[in-house]
Tab-separated table of C-alpha atoms in Angstrom:
chain	number	residue	atom	x	y	z
A	1	UNK	CA	90.097	-59.967	-104.336
A	2	UNK	CA	88.803	-63.373	-103.146
A	3	UNK	CA	85.546	-63.937	-101.326
A	4	UNK	CA	84.058	-66.836	-99.780
A	5	UNK	CA	80.055	-66.417	-98.753
A	6	UNK	CA	77.905	-68.614	-96.780
A	7	UNK	CA	74.166	-68.248	-96.910
A	8	UNK	CA	74.134	-67.314	-100.656
A	9	UNK	CA	70.650	-68.747	-101.255
A	10	UNK	CA	69.228	-67.170	-98.166
A	11	UNK	CA	67.128	-64.023	-97.634
A	12	UNK	CA	69.876	-61.717	-97.002
A	13	UNK	CA	72.915	-63.804	-98.451
A	14	UNK	CA	71.227	-63.808	-101.969
A	15	UNK	CA	70.964	-59.976	-101.875
A	16	UNK	CA	74.371	-59.643	-100.665
A	17	UNK	CA	75.488	-61.826	-103.535
A	18	UNK	CA	73.789	-59.789	-105.992
A	19	UNK	CA	75.285	-56.481	-104.446
A	20	UNK	CA	78.703	-57.972	-104.515
A	21	UNK	CA	78.457	-58.736	-108.158
A	22	UNK	CA	76.912	-55.568	-109.146
A	23	UNK	CA	79.122	-53.167	-107.403
A	24	UNK	CA	82.521	-55.055	-106.808
A	25	UNK	CA	82.586	-57.289	-109.714
A	26	UNK	CA	85.870	-55.735	-111.230
A	27	UNK	CA	87.661	-56.302	-108.014
A	28	UNK	CA	86.378	-59.979	-107.493
A	29	UNK	CA	88.809	-62.483	-108.680
A	30	UNK	CA	86.949	-65.716	-107.230
A	31	UNK	CA	83.678	-65.800	-105.341
A	32	UNK	CA	83.071	-69.148	-103.392
A	33	UNK	CA	79.556	-69.936	-102.480
A	34	UNK	CA	79.029	-72.527	-99.697
A	35	UNK	CA	75.591	-73.945	-99.999
A	36	UNK	CA	73.598	-76.741	-98.530
A	37	UNK	CA	71.881	-79.244	-100.913
A	38	UNK	CA	68.270	-79.301	-100.278
A	39	UNK	CA	66.689	-82.849	-100.392
A	40	UNK	CA	67.600	-83.974	-104.007
A	41	UNK	CA	68.471	-80.586	-105.143
A	42	UNK	CA	72.204	-79.984	-105.224
A	43	UNK	CA	74.084	-76.879	-103.879
A	44	UNK	CA	75.070	-76.142	-107.591
A	45	UNK	CA	71.523	-76.513	-108.948
A	46	UNK	CA	70.180	-74.318	-106.066
A	47	UNK	CA	72.566	-71.378	-107.186
A	48	UNK	CA	71.600	-72.010	-110.756
A	49	UNK	CA	67.917	-71.909	-110.003
A	50	UNK	CA	68.472	-68.564	-108.146
A	51	UNK	CA	70.401	-67.025	-111.125
A	52	UNK	CA	67.818	-67.980	-113.455
A	53	UNK	CA	64.997	-66.574	-111.584
A	54	UNK	CA	63.014	-63.371	-112.424
A	55	UNK	CA	64.355	-61.330	-109.566
A	56	UNK	CA	68.069	-61.274	-110.296
A	57	UNK	CA	69.473	-57.859	-111.419
A	58	UNK	CA	69.933	-56.782	-114.893
A	59	UNK	CA	73.760	-56.677	-114.432
A	60	UNK	CA	73.778	-60.353	-113.761
A	61	UNK	CA	71.401	-61.246	-116.590
A	62	UNK	CA	73.717	-59.059	-119.091
A	63	UNK	CA	76.848	-60.537	-117.798
A	64	UNK	CA	75.921	-64.112	-117.120
A	65	UNK	CA	78.815	-65.804	-118.689
A	66	UNK	CA	81.545	-63.604	-116.889
A	67	UNK	CA	79.639	-64.051	-113.680
A	68	UNK	CA	79.493	-67.699	-113.856
A	69	UNK	CA	83.297	-67.777	-114.437
A	70	UNK	CA	84.040	-66.123	-111.268
A	71	UNK	CA	81.609	-68.212	-109.114
A	72	UNK	CA	82.418	-71.696	-107.573
A	73	UNK	CA	79.724	-73.539	-105.605
A	74	UNK	CA	80.927	-75.591	-102.741
A	75	UNK	CA	78.580	-78.133	-101.176
A	76	UNK	CA	78.254	-77.443	-97.403
A	77	UNK	CA	79.417	-81.002	-96.678
A	78	UNK	CA	82.802	-79.889	-97.772
A	79	UNK	CA	82.573	-76.661	-95.811
A	80	UNK	CA	85.057	-77.690	-92.973
A	81	UNK	CA	87.712	-78.857	-95.665
A	82	UNK	CA	88.872	-75.636	-97.183
A	83	UNK	CA	92.134	-77.286	-98.432
A	84	UNK	CA	90.098	-79.301	-101.027
A	85	UNK	CA	89.147	-76.193	-102.904
A	86	UNK	CA	91.316	-73.253	-101.670
A	87	UNK	CA	94.824	-72.161	-102.766
A	88	UNK	CA	97.620	-72.628	-100.119
A	89	UNK	CA	98.995	-69.253	-99.450
A	90	UNK	CA	95.971	-67.250	-100.769
A	91	UNK	CA	93.991	-64.928	-98.624
A	92	UNK	CA	90.285	-64.581	-98.652
A	93	UNK	CA	87.660	-62.373	-97.296
A	94	UNK	CA	84.855	-64.538	-95.513
A	95	UNK	CA	81.368	-63.223	-95.187
A	96	UNK	CA	79.414	-65.681	-92.874
A	97	UNK	CA	75.745	-64.975	-93.744
A	98	UNK	CA	74.400	-68.427	-93.143
A	99	UNK	CA	72.594	-68.528	-89.711
A	100	UNK	CA	69.904	-70.573	-88.104
A	101	UNK	CA	66.867	-68.158	-87.160
A	102	UNK	CA	64.786	-69.821	-84.551
A	103	UNK	CA	63.129	-67.712	-81.887
A	104	UNK	CA	61.996	-70.619	-79.819
A	105	UNK	CA	62.176	-70.238	-75.992
A	106	UNK	CA	61.804	-73.852	-75.370
A	107	UNK	CA	64.796	-75.022	-73.176
A	108	UNK	CA	64.997	-78.304	-75.450
A	109	UNK	CA	65.927	-76.029	-78.530
A	110	UNK	CA	68.730	-74.454	-76.830
A	111	UNK	CA	71.456	-76.909	-77.735
A	112	UNK	CA	70.342	-77.034	-81.552
A	113	UNK	CA	70.295	-73.424	-81.806
A	114	UNK	CA	73.720	-72.854	-80.214
A	115	UNK	CA	75.094	-75.624	-82.296
A	116	UNK	CA	73.931	-74.072	-85.580
A	117	UNK	CA	75.187	-70.593	-84.701
A	118	UNK	CA	77.993	-70.743	-82.382
A	119	UNK	CA	79.505	-74.208	-82.613
A	120	UNK	CA	79.370	-74.246	-86.604
A	121	UNK	CA	80.730	-70.753	-86.740
A	122	UNK	CA	83.668	-71.602	-84.642
A	123	UNK	CA	84.309	-74.621	-86.553
A	124	UNK	CA	84.291	-72.533	-89.656
A	125	UNK	CA	86.566	-69.937	-88.330
A	126	UNK	CA	89.122	-72.462	-87.046
A	127	UNK	CA	89.057	-74.365	-90.264
A	128	UNK	CA	89.657	-71.300	-92.422
A	129	UNK	CA	92.209	-69.482	-90.271
A	130	UNK	CA	95.266	-70.051	-92.602
A	131	UNK	CA	93.304	-68.657	-95.506
A	132	UNK	CA	91.754	-65.468	-93.829
A	133	UNK	CA	92.345	-61.940	-94.850
A	134	UNK	CA	89.261	-60.977	-92.713
A	135	UNK	CA	86.286	-62.660	-91.272
A	136	UNK	CA	82.814	-61.010	-91.345
A	137	UNK	CA	79.937	-62.251	-89.359
A	138	UNK	CA	76.296	-61.291	-90.095
A	139	UNK	CA	74.563	-61.256	-86.729
A	140	UNK	CA	71.442	-59.510	-85.663
A	141	UNK	CA	70.638	-56.062	-84.373
A	142	UNK	CA	68.742	-57.955	-81.443
A	143	UNK	CA	71.697	-60.111	-80.281
A	144	UNK	CA	72.075	-57.437	-77.568
A	145	UNK	CA	68.927	-58.842	-75.769
A	146	UNK	CA	66.718	-56.893	-73.418
A	147	UNK	CA	68.051	-53.231	-73.366
A	148	UNK	CA	66.386	-50.025	-73.795
A	149	UNK	CA	67.427	-46.419	-74.780
A	150	UNK	CA	70.023	-45.628	-77.279
A	151	UNK	CA	72.143	-48.565	-78.537
A	152	UNK	CA	75.566	-48.001	-79.846
A	153	UNK	CA	77.616	-50.292	-82.332
A	154	UNK	CA	79.530	-51.990	-79.609
A	155	UNK	CA	77.605	-54.970	-78.452
A	156	UNK	CA	80.746	-57.221	-77.839
A	157	UNK	CA	81.853	-55.095	-74.837
A	158	UNK	CA	78.500	-55.444	-73.127
A	159	UNK	CA	77.880	-58.075	-70.570
A	160	UNK	CA	74.202	-59.221	-71.054
A	161	UNK	CA	72.413	-62.026	-69.357
A	162	UNK	CA	68.840	-61.526	-70.283
A	163	UNK	CA	67.795	-62.365	-73.805
A	164	UNK	CA	64.507	-62.934	-75.290
A	165	UNK	CA	65.258	-66.286	-76.742
A	166	UNK	CA	68.147	-68.683	-77.513
A	167	UNK	CA	68.544	-67.227	-80.781
A	168	UNK	CA	69.645	-63.938	-79.520
A	169	UNK	CA	71.804	-65.498	-76.952
A	170	UNK	CA	73.666	-67.666	-79.438
A	171	UNK	CA	74.403	-64.621	-81.862
A	172	UNK	CA	75.754	-62.653	-78.941
A	173	UNK	CA	77.829	-65.568	-77.741
A	174	UNK	CA	79.131	-66.057	-81.248
A	175	UNK	CA	80.143	-62.371	-81.705
A	176	UNK	CA	82.261	-62.717	-78.413
A	177	UNK	CA	83.746	-65.756	-79.432
A	178	UNK	CA	84.893	-64.430	-82.752
A	179	UNK	CA	86.303	-61.260	-81.403
A	180	UNK	CA	88.324	-63.133	-78.813
A	181	UNK	CA	89.478	-65.793	-81.484
A	182	UNK	CA	90.135	-63.192	-83.913
A	183	UNK	CA	92.433	-61.146	-81.621
A	184	UNK	CA	94.334	-64.306	-80.683
A	185	UNK	CA	94.941	-65.430	-84.299
A	186	UNK	CA	95.598	-61.807	-85.551
A	187	UNK	CA	92.676	-61.961	-88.051
A	188	UNK	CA	90.384	-58.817	-88.418
A	189	UNK	CA	86.934	-59.538	-87.339
A	190	UNK	CA	83.986	-57.538	-88.377
A	191	UNK	CA	80.410	-58.060	-86.972
A	192	UNK	CA	77.454	-56.639	-89.001
A	193	UNK	CA	73.924	-56.641	-87.448
A	194	UNK	CA	70.990	-56.010	-89.657
A	195	UNK	CA	67.528	-55.476	-88.095
A	196	UNK	CA	64.331	-57.069	-88.974
A	197	UNK	CA	64.436	-57.599	-92.860
A	198	UNK	CA	61.692	-56.267	-95.149
A	199	UNK	CA	61.208	-56.108	-99.048
A	200	UNK	CA	63.387	-54.237	-101.325
A	201	UNK	CA	63.179	-50.403	-101.393
A	202	UNK	CA	65.840	-49.625	-103.997
A	203	UNK	CA	66.062	-52.482	-106.315
A	204	UNK	CA	63.359	-54.260	-108.583
A	205	UNK	CA	61.151	-55.952	-108.062
A	206	UNK	CA	59.902	-53.490	-105.463
A	207	UNK	CA	59.176	-54.988	-101.918
A	208	UNK	CA	60.537	-58.281	-103.013
A	209	UNK	CA	62.012	-60.621	-100.275
A	210	UNK	CA	62.703	-64.285	-100.837
A	211	UNK	CA	61.447	-65.681	-97.492
A	212	UNK	CA	58.539	-64.355	-95.434
A	213	UNK	CA	59.757	-64.278	-91.716
A	214	UNK	CA	58.865	-62.367	-88.622
A	215	UNK	CA	56.311	-59.620	-89.166
A	216	UNK	CA	55.342	-61.447	-92.463
A	217	UNK	CA	54.409	-64.457	-90.296
A	218	UNK	CA	52.212	-62.391	-88.250
A	219	UNK	CA	50.453	-61.113	-91.249
A	220	UNK	CA	50.316	-64.655	-92.822
A	221	UNK	CA	48.847	-66.174	-89.492
A	222	UNK	CA	45.696	-63.742	-89.604
A	223	UNK	CA	45.398	-63.823	-93.511
A	224	UNK	CA	44.867	-67.495	-93.298
A	225	UNK	CA	42.969	-67.742	-90.106
A	226	UNK	CA	39.582	-67.729	-91.801
A	227	UNK	CA	38.126	-66.780	-88.495
A	228	UNK	CA	35.844	-63.877	-87.328
A	229	UNK	CA	36.846	-64.216	-83.656
A	230	UNK	CA	38.306	-61.370	-81.700
A	231	UNK	CA	41.961	-61.292	-80.901
A	232	UNK	CA	43.863	-58.976	-78.536
A	233	UNK	CA	47.347	-58.173	-79.592
A	234	UNK	CA	49.650	-57.334	-76.720
A	235	UNK	CA	52.336	-54.620	-77.305
A	236	UNK	CA	53.910	-51.646	-75.847
A	237	UNK	CA	52.402	-48.536	-77.388
A	238	UNK	CA	55.609	-46.637	-76.613
A	239	UNK	CA	57.864	-48.880	-78.602
A	240	UNK	CA	58.443	-49.251	-82.265
A	241	UNK	CA	58.958	-51.618	-85.141
A	242	UNK	CA	62.485	-51.495	-86.608
A	243	UNK	CA	62.557	-52.751	-90.207
A	244	UNK	CA	65.217	-52.386	-92.768
A	245	UNK	CA	64.827	-53.281	-96.599
A	246	UNK	CA	67.077	-56.246	-97.443
A	247	UNK	CA	68.442	-54.795	-100.427
A	248	UNK	CA	69.761	-51.814	-98.486
A	249	UNK	CA	71.225	-54.124	-95.780
A	250	UNK	CA	72.912	-56.061	-98.498
A	251	UNK	CA	74.463	-52.985	-100.186
A	252	UNK	CA	75.842	-51.907	-96.877
A	253	UNK	CA	77.412	-55.191	-96.338
A	254	UNK	CA	78.810	-55.324	-99.856
A	255	UNK	CA	80.295	-51.867	-99.271
A	256	UNK	CA	81.808	-52.339	-95.641
A	257	UNK	CA	83.138	-55.864	-95.806
A	258	UNK	CA	86.692	-54.786	-96.514
A	259	UNK	CA	86.635	-51.564	-94.600
A	260	UNK	CA	88.054	-51.057	-91.036
A	261	UNK	CA	84.910	-51.209	-89.435
A	262	UNK	CA	84.771	-53.636	-86.326
A	263	UNK	CA	81.037	-53.422	-85.535
A	264	UNK	CA	78.079	-51.938	-87.203
A	265	UNK	CA	74.306	-52.001	-86.523
A	266	UNK	CA	72.462	-52.017	-89.988
A	267	UNK	CA	69.128	-50.660	-88.797
A	268	UNK	CA	66.537	-48.003	-89.571
A	269	UNK	CA	67.098	-44.700	-88.127
A	270	UNK	CA	63.280	-44.409	-87.597
A	271	UNK	CA	60.858	-47.019	-86.187
A	272	UNK	CA	57.255	-47.586	-87.073
A	273	UNK	CA	54.725	-46.915	-84.059
A	274	UNK	CA	53.827	-50.508	-82.903
A	275	UNK	CA	50.059	-49.686	-82.468
A	276	UNK	CA	49.764	-48.272	-85.819
A	277	UNK	CA	52.220	-50.700	-87.618
A	278	UNK	CA	50.370	-53.900	-86.296
A	279	UNK	CA	46.908	-52.204	-87.132
A	280	UNK	CA	48.132	-51.535	-90.698
A	281	UNK	CA	49.414	-55.153	-91.063
A	282	UNK	CA	46.085	-56.718	-89.942
A	283	UNK	CA	43.998	-54.184	-92.040
A	284	UNK	CA	45.961	-55.190	-95.162
A	285	UNK	CA	45.247	-58.737	-94.732
A	286	UNK	CA	41.810	-57.837	-94.243
A	287	UNK	CA	41.566	-59.032	-90.552
A	288	UNK	CA	39.537	-56.309	-88.651
A	289	UNK	CA	38.467	-58.095	-85.386
A	290	UNK	CA	41.365	-57.151	-83.231
A	291	UNK	CA	42.355	-54.876	-80.364
A	292	UNK	CA	45.682	-53.469	-79.530
A	293	UNK	CA	46.370	-53.728	-75.842
A	294	UNK	CA	49.077	-53.380	-73.070
A	295	UNK	CA	47.162	-55.837	-70.876
A	296	UNK	CA	49.322	-59.016	-70.182
A	297	UNK	CA	47.651	-62.132	-71.312
A	298	UNK	CA	49.280	-65.080	-69.607
A	299	UNK	CA	46.770	-67.923	-68.862
A	300	UNK	CA	44.273	-69.837	-71.028
A	301	UNK	CA	41.390	-68.666	-68.584
A	302	UNK	CA	42.303	-64.989	-69.829
A	303	UNK	CA	41.808	-65.595	-73.554
A	304	UNK	CA	38.564	-64.348	-75.029
A	305	UNK	CA	38.547	-66.627	-78.201
A	306	UNK	CA	39.916	-69.996	-79.708
A	307	UNK	CA	41.901	-67.981	-82.168
A	308	UNK	CA	43.392	-65.577	-79.631
A	309	UNK	CA	44.609	-68.590	-77.549
A	310	UNK	CA	45.983	-70.272	-80.730
A	311	UNK	CA	47.981	-67.009	-81.520
A	312	UNK	CA	49.510	-66.860	-78.119
A	313	UNK	CA	50.433	-70.539	-78.257
A	314	UNK	CA	52.104	-70.393	-81.463
A	315	UNK	CA	53.683	-67.166	-83.082
A	316	UNK	CA	52.630	-64.947	-80.153
A	317	UNK	CA	55.185	-66.928	-77.909
A	318	UNK	CA	57.894	-65.586	-80.301
A	319	UNK	CA	56.702	-62.328	-81.350
A	320	UNK	CA	55.165	-60.917	-78.105
A	321	UNK	CA	58.467	-60.262	-76.353
A	322	UNK	CA	59.475	-57.911	-79.221
A	323	UNK	CA	56.063	-56.233	-79.440
A	324	UNK	CA	56.158	-55.460	-75.633
A	325	UNK	CA	59.944	-54.533	-75.471
A	326	UNK	CA	60.879	-51.170	-73.878
A	327	UNK	CA	61.375	-48.297	-76.196
A	328	UNK	CA	64.902	-48.163	-77.832
A	329	UNK	CA	66.579	-46.809	-80.806
A	330	UNK	CA	70.022	-47.032	-82.486
A	331	UNK	CA	72.823	-44.619	-83.207
A	332	UNK	CA	73.019	-44.622	-87.005
A	333	UNK	CA	75.669	-41.895	-87.306
A	334	UNK	CA	78.130	-44.376	-88.715
A	335	UNK	CA	75.822	-46.223	-90.935
A	336	UNK	CA	74.576	-43.259	-92.638
A	337	UNK	CA	78.038	-41.881	-93.405
A	338	UNK	CA	78.480	-45.195	-95.159
A	339	UNK	CA	75.149	-45.304	-97.110
A	340	UNK	CA	72.381	-42.897	-96.284
A	341	UNK	CA	69.070	-44.652	-95.508
A	342	UNK	CA	66.489	-44.366	-98.322
A	343	UNK	CA	63.873	-41.764	-97.279
A	344	UNK	CA	60.348	-43.269	-97.503
A	345	UNK	CA	57.008	-43.401	-95.527
A	346	UNK	CA	57.413	-46.186	-93.082
A	347	UNK	CA	53.661	-47.112	-93.010
A	348	UNK	CA	53.123	-47.016	-96.696
A	349	UNK	CA	56.186	-49.202	-96.974
A	350	UNK	CA	54.770	-51.721	-94.396
A	351	UNK	CA	51.521	-51.954	-96.310
A	352	UNK	CA	53.261	-52.237	-99.592
A	353	UNK	CA	55.510	-55.359	-98.349
A	354	UNK	CA	52.305	-56.997	-97.000
A	355	UNK	CA	50.436	-56.452	-100.233
A	356	UNK	CA	53.443	-57.917	-102.204
A	357	UNK	CA	53.428	-60.956	-99.885
A	358	UNK	CA	49.626	-61.428	-100.359
A	359	UNK	CA	50.096	-61.177	-104.126
A	360	UNK	CA	52.533	-64.071	-103.948
A	361	UNK	CA	50.511	-66.106	-101.439
A	362	UNK	CA	53.358	-65.707	-98.854
A	363	UNK	CA	55.204	-68.384	-100.696
A	364	UNK	CA	58.878	-68.306	-100.293
A	365	UNK	CA	61.140	-68.537	-103.260
A	366	UNK	CA	62.086	-72.230	-104.076
A	367	UNK	CA	65.856	-72.104	-104.501
């Protein structure tokens, strides 16, 4: 089995890499990692730093030499030139985990977001067609946009014109492009959609995540606010937070990428009550002057404090559309037949993930 993986130094991609090596090692003949260099740090150096970190699994530590023999790191500058490093006539499973997460609603951001997600993915797919056994695209469970009720795994067949941001729209457009292009080229396409990612629940270190995003940014904002001002947090008390541990999502991806599954939402079967969940986050970072409300706050004249205004002008712009969403849930029947979702207390998990982030100063891994 020959695999190409993008995003291997990312939050999810790194865990996918670890899971592939742990669970599919004997099957893997070659594993190509397409990685961007970072300032003066080369792609190869970034992967080396990750594989030397304290969070890699024991399997990799014990089999380091054998692991390195199977891995080839490709600088992202060569990503669209596969003939430079792939064998003619050979077939590869491509797992495209790299993506541009930007929840901006600024019209000026749209072109960049679509370029990074839709355009780059289409270029990747077109460049690698002669080499593809199968193409697996890691999307997001929120690519469907503003819907409510019970959500099935098939998003591609749904026409949706109302998205919370350009990121959702770009991911949904990419899904549709791939399914159409794959059909025309007779190449199997698989769309996997993780929900909001949280820290490890199955692997060590417990509650680890390499980059603090989404609800972590919420916690980080108030943790570092150094303010005693009151803030009202707008949310829909009937909705829920859906958070899936990153290690669980990665294990599912490593298990299903070569299975005959076309679309799969990797989500939690249960959600955390938004009012309780947000309250737990704020209490964990010792921010006590808040009030959960369903009241719509739209203009500066309505804000009760400078901190409240700053919140709604910064991360609140991106997070409020999710906190105020209509209630929805996902059908996880297929997902749980593949790998049962671990059973744990959702609120305790949320508190533990924030405590872990606090203990690390909300600092991302430097890979």
